[in-house]
Short mmCIF file of C-alpha atoms and ligand atoms in Angstrom, two decimals:
data_model
loop_
_atom_site.label_atom_id
_atom_site.label_comp_id
_atom_site.label_asym_id
_atom_site.label_seq_id
_atom_site.Cartn_x
_atom_site.Cartn_y
_atom_site.Cartn_z
CA MET A 714 0.00 0.00 0.00
CA GLU A 715 2.63 2.49 1.07
CA PHE A 716 4.76 1.45 -1.87
CA ARG A 717 1.89 2.27 -4.26
CA LEU A 718 1.48 5.69 -2.67
CA ILE A 719 5.17 6.45 -3.09
CA GLU A 720 5.03 5.24 -6.71
CA ARG A 721 2.07 7.55 -7.30
CA ILE A 722 3.92 10.51 -5.78
CA ARG A 723 6.94 9.71 -7.92
CA GLU A 724 4.88 9.59 -11.13
CA LEU A 725 2.94 12.75 -10.40
CA THR A 726 5.98 14.83 -9.49
CA ALA A 727 8.44 13.52 -12.12
CA GLN A 728 10.85 16.27 -13.16
CA PRO A 729 13.98 15.30 -15.07
CA ARG A 730 17.15 17.07 -13.90
CA ASP A 731 20.72 16.16 -14.80
CA ASP A 732 21.92 16.96 -11.31
CA VAL A 733 19.73 14.24 -9.74
CA ARG A 734 22.05 11.23 -9.96
CA ILE A 735 19.72 9.06 -7.83
CA GLY A 736 16.19 10.16 -6.91
CA ILE A 737 13.19 8.43 -5.32
CA GLY A 738 13.61 4.68 -4.96
CA ASP A 739 16.94 4.07 -3.28
CA ASP A 740 17.89 4.44 0.38
CA ALA A 741 18.91 8.04 -0.19
CA ALA A 742 19.14 10.55 -3.03
CA VAL A 743 22.46 11.46 -4.65
CA LEU A 744 22.63 15.05 -5.92
CA ALA A 745 25.28 17.05 -7.75
CA VAL A 746 25.67 20.63 -6.51
CA PRO A 747 26.75 22.76 -9.49
CA PRO A 748 30.43 23.67 -9.19
CA GLY A 749 31.00 27.11 -7.73
CA GLN A 750 27.54 27.42 -6.15
CA GLU A 751 26.52 27.46 -2.50
CA LEU A 752 23.74 25.15 -1.29
CA VAL A 753 20.80 26.85 0.50
CA VAL A 754 18.45 24.57 2.47
CA ALA A 755 15.23 25.08 4.42
CA ILE A 756 12.45 22.97 5.95
CA ASP A 757 8.95 23.83 7.14
CA THR A 758 6.19 21.68 8.57
CA LEU A 759 2.46 22.15 8.07
CA VAL A 760 0.18 20.58 10.70
CA ASP A 761 -3.53 19.99 10.01
CA GLY A 762 -5.69 22.59 11.76
CA VAL A 763 -2.64 24.66 12.78
CA HIS A 764 -0.96 25.78 9.56
CA PHE A 765 -3.98 25.28 7.32
CA PRO A 766 -7.67 25.07 8.29
CA ARG A 767 -9.12 21.57 8.72
CA GLY A 768 -10.89 20.63 5.50
CA THR A 769 -8.43 22.43 3.19
CA ALA A 770 -8.42 20.66 -0.20
CA PRO A 771 -5.49 18.23 -0.68
CA VAL A 772 -4.47 20.09 -3.87
CA ASP A 773 -4.15 23.32 -1.87
CA ILE A 774 -2.19 21.59 0.90
CA GLY A 775 0.23 20.20 -1.69
CA TRP A 776 0.76 23.65 -3.21
CA LYS A 777 1.13 25.41 0.12
CA ALA A 778 3.50 22.85 1.67
CA LEU A 779 5.94 23.57 -1.16
CA ALA A 780 5.14 27.29 -1.48
CA VAL A 781 6.06 28.18 2.11
CA ASN A 782 9.43 26.50 1.64
CA LEU A 783 10.14 28.05 -1.74
CA SER A 784 9.33 31.39 -0.12
CA ASP A 785 12.21 30.83 2.31
CA LEU A 786 14.54 30.19 -0.63
CA ALA A 787 13.19 33.30 -2.36
CA ALA A 788 13.98 35.37 0.74
CA MET A 789 17.59 34.16 0.54
CA GLY A 790 17.82 34.95 -3.18
CA ALA A 791 18.27 31.24 -3.97
CA THR A 792 17.23 29.32 -7.08
CA PRO A 793 15.40 26.09 -6.11
CA ALA A 794 16.44 22.66 -7.34
CA TRP A 795 15.37 19.76 -5.12
CA ALA A 796 12.89 18.83 -2.39
CA LEU A 797 12.33 16.07 0.17
CA LEU A 798 8.82 15.30 1.43
CA ALA A 799 7.92 13.72 4.79
CA LEU A 800 4.24 12.88 4.70
CA THR A 801 2.35 11.73 7.80
CA LEU A 802 -1.16 10.54 6.91
CA PRO A 803 -3.96 9.16 9.11
CA ASP A 804 -4.56 6.47 6.45
CA ALA A 805 -3.20 5.48 3.06
CA ASP A 806 -5.74 7.59 1.15
CA PRO A 807 -4.94 7.59 -2.60
CA ILE A 808 -7.37 10.46 -3.24
CA PHE A 809 -5.53 12.65 -0.77
CA VAL A 810 -2.17 11.67 -2.22
CA ASP A 811 -3.25 12.34 -5.81
CA GLY A 812 -4.62 15.78 -4.93
CA PHE A 813 -1.62 16.62 -2.79
CA ALA A 814 0.87 15.55 -5.49
CA GLU A 815 -1.04 17.51 -8.13
CA GLY A 816 -0.89 20.74 -6.12
CA PHE A 817 2.75 20.15 -5.23
CA SER A 818 3.80 19.48 -8.80
CA ARG A 819 1.78 22.35 -10.26
CA LEU A 820 4.07 24.68 -8.32
CA ALA A 821 7.21 22.54 -8.67
CA GLN A 822 7.07 22.22 -12.45
CA PRO A 823 7.51 25.84 -13.55
CA HIS A 824 10.51 26.07 -11.21
CA ARG A 825 11.97 22.76 -12.48
CA LEU A 826 12.08 21.53 -8.89
CA ALA A 827 12.59 17.77 -8.51
CA LEU A 828 11.19 15.76 -5.60
CA VAL A 829 14.11 13.45 -4.84
CA GLY A 830 12.94 11.50 -1.80
CA GLY A 831 11.06 11.51 1.44
CA ASP A 832 9.31 9.42 4.01
CA THR A 833 5.72 8.25 4.41
CA THR A 834 4.29 7.35 7.81
CA ARG A 835 0.95 6.90 9.52
CA GLY A 836 -0.30 9.43 12.09
CA PRO A 837 -2.16 12.76 12.40
CA LEU A 838 -1.95 14.70 9.10
CA SER A 839 1.31 16.63 8.92
CA ILE A 840 3.61 17.53 6.05
CA SER A 841 7.27 18.50 6.12
CA VAL A 842 9.00 19.67 2.97
CA ALA A 843 12.71 20.35 2.79
CA VAL A 844 13.96 22.39 -0.16
CA HIS A 845 17.42 22.87 -1.61
CA GLY A 846 18.58 25.64 -3.88
CA PHE A 847 21.69 27.47 -5.03
CA VAL A 848 23.25 30.91 -4.81
CA PRO A 849 26.54 32.22 -6.15
CA PRO A 850 29.13 32.21 -3.33
CA GLY A 851 28.57 34.89 -0.70
CA GLN A 852 25.49 36.29 -2.45
CA ALA A 853 22.68 34.91 -0.29
CA LEU A 854 20.35 37.62 1.01
CA THR A 855 20.02 37.70 4.80
CA ARG A 856 18.11 39.52 7.52
CA ALA A 857 21.28 41.13 8.77
CA GLY A 858 22.44 43.71 6.26
CA ALA A 859 19.94 46.59 6.60
CA ARG A 860 21.63 50.00 6.97
CA VAL A 861 20.35 53.28 8.34
CA GLY A 862 19.08 55.30 5.36
CA ASP A 863 17.92 52.25 3.35
CA LEU A 864 14.41 52.26 1.98
CA VAL A 865 12.04 49.43 2.95
CA LEU A 866 9.99 47.77 0.19
CA VAL A 867 7.52 44.90 -0.08
CA THR A 868 6.35 42.81 -3.03
CA GLY A 869 2.68 42.25 -3.84
CA THR A 870 -0.09 43.18 -1.41
CA LEU A 871 -0.36 42.68 2.36
CA GLY A 872 -3.11 41.21 4.54
CA ASP A 873 -4.93 39.16 1.89
CA ALA A 874 -4.20 35.75 3.43
CA ALA A 875 -5.32 36.76 6.93
CA ALA A 876 -8.49 38.23 5.44
CA GLY A 877 -8.95 34.99 3.47
CA LEU A 878 -8.77 33.02 6.73
CA HIS A 879 -11.29 35.39 8.29
CA ALA A 880 -13.56 34.94 5.25
CA LEU A 881 -13.31 31.13 5.52
CA GLN A 882 -14.24 31.26 9.18
CA ASN A 883 -17.22 33.54 8.51
CA PRO A 884 -19.02 31.94 5.56
CA LEU A 885 -21.63 33.82 3.53
CA HIS A 886 -25.10 32.49 2.92
CA GLY A 887 -26.65 32.11 -0.52
CA ASP A 888 -25.59 34.07 -3.60
CA ASP A 889 -23.52 36.99 -2.41
CA PRO A 890 -22.02 39.42 -4.91
CA ARG A 891 -18.91 39.55 -2.72
CA ALA A 892 -18.18 35.85 -3.28
CA SER A 893 -15.53 36.39 -5.96
CA LEU A 894 -13.65 38.88 -3.78
CA ARG A 895 -13.70 36.37 -0.95
CA ASP A 896 -12.49 33.65 -3.32
CA PHE A 897 -9.53 35.86 -4.28
CA LEU A 898 -8.56 36.32 -0.62
CA ILE A 899 -8.99 32.61 0.16
CA ALA A 900 -6.82 31.74 -2.84
CA ARG A 901 -4.14 34.07 -1.45
CA LEU A 902 -4.29 32.01 1.77
CA ASN A 903 -4.28 28.59 0.11
CA ARG A 904 -2.07 29.26 -2.92
CA PRO A 905 0.62 31.73 -1.93
CA THR A 906 3.05 32.74 -4.68
CA PRO A 907 6.69 32.37 -3.62
CA ARG A 908 8.57 35.40 -5.01
CA LEU A 909 11.49 33.43 -6.42
CA ALA A 910 12.25 35.59 -9.46
CA ALA A 911 12.10 38.73 -7.32
CA GLY A 912 14.40 37.19 -4.68
CA ALA A 913 16.97 36.22 -7.31
CA ALA A 914 16.80 39.70 -8.86
CA LEU A 915 17.48 41.25 -5.44
CA ARG A 916 20.85 39.52 -5.09
CA GLY A 917 23.49 42.22 -5.04
CA GLN A 918 20.75 44.89 -4.70
CA ALA A 919 18.96 44.37 -1.37
CA ASN A 920 20.90 44.81 1.87
CA ALA A 921 18.45 42.67 3.88
CA CYS A 922 15.48 40.49 2.97
CA ILE A 923 12.86 38.32 4.70
CA ASP A 924 9.65 36.63 3.62
CA ILE A 925 6.47 37.64 5.41
CA SER A 926 5.06 34.51 7.01
CA ASP A 927 4.10 35.76 10.47
CA GLY A 928 2.98 39.30 9.55
CA LEU A 929 4.79 42.44 8.44
CA LEU A 930 5.49 43.79 11.94
CA ALA A 931 6.78 40.49 13.29
CA ASP A 932 8.98 39.78 10.28
CA LEU A 933 10.32 43.33 9.95
CA GLY A 934 11.13 43.01 13.66
CA HIS A 935 13.46 40.14 12.74
CA ILE A 936 15.29 42.39 10.27
CA CYS A 937 15.62 45.04 13.02
CA THR A 938 17.09 42.52 15.46
CA ALA A 939 19.44 40.87 12.97
CA SER A 940 20.61 44.18 11.47
CA GLY A 941 20.71 46.25 14.68
CA VAL A 942 18.45 48.96 13.23
CA GLY A 943 14.96 50.41 13.56
CA VAL A 944 12.36 50.77 10.82
CA GLU A 945 9.69 53.41 10.29
CA ILE A 946 6.80 52.56 8.01
CA GLU A 947 3.90 54.65 6.75
CA ALA A 948 0.45 53.07 7.09
CA ALA A 949 -0.73 55.08 4.09
CA LEU A 950 1.87 53.40 1.85
CA LEU A 951 1.02 49.76 2.64
CA PRO A 952 -0.04 48.00 -0.59
CA ARG A 953 -3.45 46.40 -0.17
CA SER A 954 -5.60 44.59 -2.72
CA SER A 955 -8.90 46.02 -3.89
CA ALA A 956 -10.56 42.80 -2.63
CA LEU A 957 -9.26 43.50 0.89
CA LEU A 958 -10.29 47.15 0.79
CA ASP A 959 -13.72 46.38 -0.69
CA LEU A 960 -14.59 43.71 1.88
CA TYR A 961 -13.12 45.15 5.07
CA ASP A 962 -13.20 48.54 6.77
CA GLU A 963 -9.98 50.55 7.07
CA THR A 964 -9.25 49.42 10.64
CA SER A 965 -9.52 45.72 9.82
CA ALA A 966 -7.68 46.06 6.52
CA LEU A 967 -4.79 47.88 8.23
CA HIS A 968 -4.72 45.29 10.99
CA PHE A 969 -4.54 42.41 8.47
CA ALA A 970 -1.81 44.19 6.50
CA LEU A 971 0.35 44.88 9.59
CA SER A 972 -0.18 41.71 11.60
CA GLY A 973 -1.78 39.09 9.35
CA GLY A 974 0.36 36.06 8.54
CA ASP A 975 0.73 33.80 5.52
CA ASP A 976 1.19 36.39 2.77
CA TYR A 977 4.64 35.08 1.72
CA GLU A 978 5.60 38.39 0.13
CA LEU A 979 9.21 39.61 0.39
CA CYS A 980 10.14 42.57 2.57
CA PHE A 981 13.59 44.03 1.94
CA SER A 982 15.78 47.08 2.30
CA VAL A 983 17.74 48.80 -0.47
CA PRO A 984 20.04 51.82 -0.56
CA ALA A 985 17.96 54.84 -1.66
CA GLN A 986 19.96 55.31 -4.86
CA ARG A 987 18.95 51.83 -6.06
CA LEU A 988 15.20 52.39 -5.66
CA ALA A 989 14.38 53.13 -9.30
CA GLU A 990 16.49 50.25 -10.62
CA VAL A 991 14.97 47.72 -8.20
CA GLN A 992 11.45 48.92 -8.94
CA SER A 993 11.94 48.56 -12.68
CA ASP A 994 13.70 45.16 -12.36
CA LEU A 995 10.83 43.71 -10.31
CA SER A 996 8.13 45.29 -12.46
CA ARG A 997 9.74 43.72 -15.50
CA LEU A 998 9.33 40.35 -13.74
CA GLY A 999 5.62 41.05 -13.26
CA CYS A 1000 6.10 41.46 -9.51
CA GLY A 1001 4.48 44.48 -7.89
CA VAL A 1002 6.72 46.33 -5.45
CA THR A 1003 5.98 49.22 -3.07
CA LYS A 1004 8.13 51.45 -0.90
CA ILE A 1005 6.64 51.43 2.61
CA GLY A 1006 9.23 53.11 4.80
CA ARG A 1007 12.87 53.47 5.74
CA VAL A 1008 15.58 52.13 8.01
CA VAL A 1009 16.48 54.38 10.96
CA GLU A 1010 18.62 54.17 14.06
CA GLY A 1011 16.85 52.13 16.73
CA ASP A 1012 15.85 48.57 17.44
CA SER A 1013 12.20 48.15 16.51
CA VAL A 1014 9.42 48.91 14.01
CA ARG A 1015 7.27 52.02 14.27
CA VAL A 1016 4.21 52.72 12.13
CA ARG A 1017 3.07 56.23 11.28
CA GLY A 1018 -0.70 56.48 10.85
CA THR A 1019 -2.45 58.52 8.17
CA ASP A 1020 -2.93 61.32 10.75
CA ASN A 1021 0.89 61.42 11.16
CA ALA A 1022 0.73 60.08 14.74
CA TRP A 1023 2.59 56.87 15.65
CA LEU A 1024 0.27 53.86 15.92
CA ALA A 1025 0.26 51.77 19.08
CA THR A 1026 1.44 48.44 17.69
CA ASP A 1027 2.95 45.32 19.08
CA HIS A 1028 5.19 42.90 17.30
CA ARG A 1029 3.35 39.69 17.90
CA GLY A 1030 2.24 39.38 14.28
CA TRP A 1031 -0.57 36.96 13.65
CA GLU A 1032 -0.62 35.81 17.28
CA HIS A 1033 -2.39 39.10 17.81
CA PHE A 1034 -5.53 37.40 16.44
CA ALA A 1035 -5.37 34.40 18.79
P1 ADP B 2331 13.68 3.46 3.62
O1 ADP B 2331 13.01 2.46 4.52
O2 ADP B 2331 14.97 2.96 3.00
O3 ADP B 2331 13.77 4.81 4.22
P2 ADP B 2331 11.23 4.12 2.30
O4 ADP B 2331 10.30 2.95 2.07
O5 ADP B 2331 10.94 5.02 3.42
O6 ADP B 2331 12.72 3.54 2.35
O7 ADP B 2331 11.31 4.94 0.97
C1 ADP B 2331 11.59 4.33 -0.26
C2 ADP B 2331 11.96 5.38 -1.27
O8 ADP B 2331 10.83 6.22 -1.49
C3 ADP B 2331 13.09 6.30 -0.79
O9 ADP B 2331 13.86 6.64 -1.93
C4 ADP B 2331 12.37 7.51 -0.26
O10 ADP B 2331 13.17 8.68 -0.40
C5 ADP B 2331 11.14 7.57 -1.16
N1 ADP B 2331 9.97 8.13 -0.47
C6 ADP B 2331 9.27 7.65 0.58
N2 ADP B 2331 8.25 8.43 0.92
C7 ADP B 2331 8.28 9.48 0.05
C8 ADP B 2331 7.50 10.64 -0.12
N3 ADP B 2331 6.46 10.92 0.66
N4 ADP B 2331 7.85 11.48 -1.12
C9 ADP B 2331 8.91 11.25 -1.90
N5 ADP B 2331 9.67 10.16 -1.81
C10 ADP B 2331 9.37 9.27 -0.83
MG1 MG B 2332 12.18 5.91 4.97
#
């Protein structure tokens, strides 16, 4: 039974790569790191009912389990190559596995990412994916390089995923004209887009970079700590989708954008003189990018409201909603 599941996963995720000397099927994978490149690795676990709502479709779980990991590679400026998958399932359910593998491979394929091995066990539903990618030596982006005077930018829009979770937990009844806006927000929760091309383009440009998984304030706080700086952001500049602004009042929309988790956008700092170049590079890649603030002396994040007064914020990110 388990063997058939693994075979199915192997078929559905097949991705030929010359650097995979031995993939799924032996006791371990054998992989060739391209000469002159550094290996960048990350792992993240998704637990049923904790990292995705119970009842999330298998195809969405498969996408998201890979997406959150690719987002970590994107934040380092790495180009993905390989993944390992540890799957813990309550039972050997081929329908779950087919859906999961389809979602996983739909995201893996355009990035030429090969699933090279894993483990399959029985237990409460939980998924760990480990990803491996490459950067030129010394060029990985980190949280540590932000400098006073840098500008702070984010990709995409903020708060959609948290609003999508809120929408899921507060279902509408009957035909509601707002359904398609809610679907957009829920898709942002279930199918985050890892900003890999943007991350790679930021190598040699950004001084510090992080992906937003726990909320803008919490994750920018990590840049502050690692870089030994403060950050000031302007609430009025935060990029927010029209779906978010149409469905939620200003207070909720701001709250989601500052503290909501699961957006998987990149937040980074660049020297002011590189702003125009970075904006045009990312736009050319089809990735929206917005300046939201600047790096200052200090040790934490402050948010200036639209009335110019500092907002009372904390840095607990999405835990704020618990
Ligand atoms: P072993 O007992 O030697 O660890 P397994 O039966 O666990 O062997 O796995 C057999 C092969 O299938 C290995 O190559 C392993 O990497 C791969 N594999 C097992 N589970 C998965 C999975 N969920 N996804 C991808 N590959 C898997
Ligand atoms: Mg094993």
